[in-house]
PDB file of C-alpha atoms in Angstrom:
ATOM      1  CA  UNK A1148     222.036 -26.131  58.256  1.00  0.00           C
ATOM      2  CA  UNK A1149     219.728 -25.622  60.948  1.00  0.00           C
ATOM      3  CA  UNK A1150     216.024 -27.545  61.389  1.00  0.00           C
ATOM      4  CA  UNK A1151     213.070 -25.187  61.790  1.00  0.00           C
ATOM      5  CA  UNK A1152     210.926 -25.808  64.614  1.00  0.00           C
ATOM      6  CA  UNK A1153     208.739 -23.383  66.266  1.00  0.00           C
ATOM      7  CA  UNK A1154     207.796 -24.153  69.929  1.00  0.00           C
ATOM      8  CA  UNK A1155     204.727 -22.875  72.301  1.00  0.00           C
ATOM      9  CA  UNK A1156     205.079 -21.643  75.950  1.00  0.00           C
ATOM     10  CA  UNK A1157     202.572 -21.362  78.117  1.00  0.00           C
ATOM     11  CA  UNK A1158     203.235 -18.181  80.699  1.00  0.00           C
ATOM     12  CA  UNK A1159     203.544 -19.252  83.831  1.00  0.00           C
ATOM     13  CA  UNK A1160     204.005 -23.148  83.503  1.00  0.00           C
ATOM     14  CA  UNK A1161     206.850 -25.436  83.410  1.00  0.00           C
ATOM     15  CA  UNK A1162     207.696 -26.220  79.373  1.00  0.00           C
ATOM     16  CA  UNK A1163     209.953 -28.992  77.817  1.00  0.00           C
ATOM     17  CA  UNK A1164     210.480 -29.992  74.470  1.00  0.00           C
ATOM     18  CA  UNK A1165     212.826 -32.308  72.660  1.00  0.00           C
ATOM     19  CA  UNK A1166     214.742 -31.170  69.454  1.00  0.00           C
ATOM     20  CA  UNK A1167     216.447 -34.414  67.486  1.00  0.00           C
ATOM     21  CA  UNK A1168     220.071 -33.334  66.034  1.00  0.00           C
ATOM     22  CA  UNK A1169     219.767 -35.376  62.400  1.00  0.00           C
ATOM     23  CA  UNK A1170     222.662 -35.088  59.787  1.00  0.00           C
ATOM     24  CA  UNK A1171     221.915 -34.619  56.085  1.00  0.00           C
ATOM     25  CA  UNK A1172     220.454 -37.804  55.257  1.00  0.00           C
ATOM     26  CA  UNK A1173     217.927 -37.880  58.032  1.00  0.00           C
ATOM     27  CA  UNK A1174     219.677 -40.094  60.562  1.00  0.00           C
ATOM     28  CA  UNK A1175     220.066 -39.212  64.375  1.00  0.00           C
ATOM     29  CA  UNK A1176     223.107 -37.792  65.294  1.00  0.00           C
ATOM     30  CA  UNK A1177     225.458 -38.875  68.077  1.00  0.00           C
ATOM     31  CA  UNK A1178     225.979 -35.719  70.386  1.00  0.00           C
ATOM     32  CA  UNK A1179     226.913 -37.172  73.507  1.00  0.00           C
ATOM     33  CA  UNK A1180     230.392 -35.696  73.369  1.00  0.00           C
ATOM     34  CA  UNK A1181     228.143 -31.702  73.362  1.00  0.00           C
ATOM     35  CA  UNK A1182     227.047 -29.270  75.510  1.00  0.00           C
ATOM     36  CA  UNK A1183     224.240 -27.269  74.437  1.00  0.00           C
ATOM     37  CA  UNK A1184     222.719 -23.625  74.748  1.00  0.00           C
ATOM     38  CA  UNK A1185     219.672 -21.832  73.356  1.00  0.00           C
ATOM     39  CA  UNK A1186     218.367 -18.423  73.823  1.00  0.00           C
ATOM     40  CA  UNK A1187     215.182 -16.974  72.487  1.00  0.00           C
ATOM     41  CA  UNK A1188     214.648 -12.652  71.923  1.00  0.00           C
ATOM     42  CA  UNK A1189     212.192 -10.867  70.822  1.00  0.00           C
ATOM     43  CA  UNK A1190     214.395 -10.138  67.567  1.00  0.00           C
ATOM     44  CA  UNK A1191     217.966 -10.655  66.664  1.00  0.00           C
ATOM     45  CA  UNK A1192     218.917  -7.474  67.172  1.00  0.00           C
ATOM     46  CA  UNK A1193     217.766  -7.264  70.638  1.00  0.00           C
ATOM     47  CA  UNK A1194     219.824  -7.157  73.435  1.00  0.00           C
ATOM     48  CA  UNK A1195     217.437  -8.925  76.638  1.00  0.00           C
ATOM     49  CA  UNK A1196     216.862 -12.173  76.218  1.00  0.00           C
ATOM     50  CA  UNK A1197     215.599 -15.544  78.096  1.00  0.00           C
ATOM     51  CA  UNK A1198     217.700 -18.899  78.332  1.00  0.00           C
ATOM     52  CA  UNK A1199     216.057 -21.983  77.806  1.00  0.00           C
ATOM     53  CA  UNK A1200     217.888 -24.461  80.369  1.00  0.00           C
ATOM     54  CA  UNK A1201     219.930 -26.941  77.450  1.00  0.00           C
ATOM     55  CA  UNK A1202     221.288 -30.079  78.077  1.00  0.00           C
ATOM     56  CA  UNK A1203     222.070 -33.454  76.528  1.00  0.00           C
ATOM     57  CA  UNK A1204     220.791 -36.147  78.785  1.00  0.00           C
ATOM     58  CA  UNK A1205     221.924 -39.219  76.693  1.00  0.00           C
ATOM     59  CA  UNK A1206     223.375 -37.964  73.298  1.00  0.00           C
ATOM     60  CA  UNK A1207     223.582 -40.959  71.186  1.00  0.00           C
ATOM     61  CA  UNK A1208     219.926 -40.507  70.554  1.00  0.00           C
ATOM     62  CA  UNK A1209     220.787 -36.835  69.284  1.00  0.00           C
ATOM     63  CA  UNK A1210     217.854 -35.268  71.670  1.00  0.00           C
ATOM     64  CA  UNK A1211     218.227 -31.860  73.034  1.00  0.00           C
ATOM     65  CA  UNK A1212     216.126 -31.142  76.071  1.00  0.00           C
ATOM     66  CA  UNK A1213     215.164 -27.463  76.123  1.00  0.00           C
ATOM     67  CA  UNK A1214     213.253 -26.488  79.208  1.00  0.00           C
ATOM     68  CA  UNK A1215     211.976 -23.720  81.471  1.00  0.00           C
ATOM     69  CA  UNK A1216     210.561 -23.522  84.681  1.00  0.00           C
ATOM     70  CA  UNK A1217     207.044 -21.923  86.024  1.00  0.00           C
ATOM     71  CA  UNK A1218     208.681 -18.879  87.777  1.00  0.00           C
ATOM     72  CA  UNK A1219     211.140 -18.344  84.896  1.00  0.00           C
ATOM     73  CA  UNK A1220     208.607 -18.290  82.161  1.00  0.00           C
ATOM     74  CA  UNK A1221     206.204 -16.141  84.217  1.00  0.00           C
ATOM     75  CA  UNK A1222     208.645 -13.516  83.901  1.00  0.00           C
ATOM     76  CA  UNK A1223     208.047 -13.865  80.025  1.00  0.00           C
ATOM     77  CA  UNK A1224     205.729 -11.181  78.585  1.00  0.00           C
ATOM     78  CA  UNK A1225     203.714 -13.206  75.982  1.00  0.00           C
ATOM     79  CA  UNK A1226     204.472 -12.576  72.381  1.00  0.00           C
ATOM     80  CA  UNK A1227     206.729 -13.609  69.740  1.00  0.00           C
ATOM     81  CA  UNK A1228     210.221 -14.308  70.129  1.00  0.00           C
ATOM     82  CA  UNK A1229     212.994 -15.901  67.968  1.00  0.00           C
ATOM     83  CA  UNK A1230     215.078 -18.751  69.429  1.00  0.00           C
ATOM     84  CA  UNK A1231     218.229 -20.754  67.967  1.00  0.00           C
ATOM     85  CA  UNK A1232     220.104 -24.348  69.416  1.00  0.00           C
ATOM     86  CA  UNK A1233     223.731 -24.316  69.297  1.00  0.00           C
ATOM     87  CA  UNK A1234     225.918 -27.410  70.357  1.00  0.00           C
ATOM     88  CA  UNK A1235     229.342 -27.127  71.765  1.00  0.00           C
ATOM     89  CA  UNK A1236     232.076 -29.492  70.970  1.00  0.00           C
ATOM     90  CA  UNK A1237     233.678 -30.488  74.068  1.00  0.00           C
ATOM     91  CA  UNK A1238     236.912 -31.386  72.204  1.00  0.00           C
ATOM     92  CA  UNK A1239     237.235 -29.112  69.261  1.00  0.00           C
ATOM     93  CA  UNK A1240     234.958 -25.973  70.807  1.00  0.00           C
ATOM     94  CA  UNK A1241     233.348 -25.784  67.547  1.00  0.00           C
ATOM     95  CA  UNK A1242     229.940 -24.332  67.533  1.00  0.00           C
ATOM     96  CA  UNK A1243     227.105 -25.486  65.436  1.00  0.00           C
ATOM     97  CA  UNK A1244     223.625 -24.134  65.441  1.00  0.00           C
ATOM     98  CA  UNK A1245     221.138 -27.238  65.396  1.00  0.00           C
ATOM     99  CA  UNK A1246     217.553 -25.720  65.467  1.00  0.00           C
ATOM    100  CA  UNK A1247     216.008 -22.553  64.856  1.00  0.00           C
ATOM    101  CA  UNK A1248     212.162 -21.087  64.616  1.00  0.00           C
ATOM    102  CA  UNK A1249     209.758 -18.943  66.138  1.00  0.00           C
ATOM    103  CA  UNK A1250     208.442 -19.416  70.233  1.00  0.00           C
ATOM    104  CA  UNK A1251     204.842 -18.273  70.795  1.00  0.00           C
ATOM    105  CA  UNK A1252     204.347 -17.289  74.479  1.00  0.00           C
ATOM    106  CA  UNK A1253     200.691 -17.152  75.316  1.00  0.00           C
ATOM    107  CA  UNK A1254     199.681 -15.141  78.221  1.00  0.00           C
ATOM    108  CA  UNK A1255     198.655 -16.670  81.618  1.00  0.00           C
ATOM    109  CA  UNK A1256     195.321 -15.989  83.073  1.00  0.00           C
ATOM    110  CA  UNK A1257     195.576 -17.817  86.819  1.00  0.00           C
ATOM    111  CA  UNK A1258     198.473 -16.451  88.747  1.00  0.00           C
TER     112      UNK A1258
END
């Protein structure tokens, strides 16, 4: 089952966040043998959507790097948006959706 996290963007600045892959007892999963992917819409039946860029930079410390760059996330229009985390098994192809929640994108003043 997915972890619930909901995650704040700024419009028009650079954003990063960490998500830790745990299993069911708590402990940090080893995903260094994963790709990753994560989109976020405004609901799940829409079809646009944004890509956060996903990767894996170590893996054994289960962290999944989600971020997005100033000209991307200008392109945003501020409101509220629902986002997953999937990870890709390199061997098996397997998909399993990590983290889910809500993104808040707050609209930029200074352009």
């Amino acid at each position: 089952m997915a972890s619930t996290f909901n995650l704040f963007l700024d419009q028009g600045t650079t954003f990063s966040a960490n998500i830790t892959v745990r299993d069911a007892s708590g402990a940090v999963r080893d995903i260094s043998s994963h790709t990753a992917r994560s989109q976020f819409r405004r609901s799940y039946y829409s079809s646009n959507s944004f890509s956060f860029t996903a990767s894996i930079p170590v893996g054994t410390d289960g962290n999944v790097l989600l971020q997005m760059n100033a000209q991307t996330s200008t392109n945003v229009t501020a409101a509220r948006y629902l986002y997953d985390v999937e990870i890709v098994s390199n061997s098996s192809g397997s998909v399993e959706r990590v983290a889910e929640g809500i993104v808040v994108v707050t609209p930029e003043i200074t352009r």
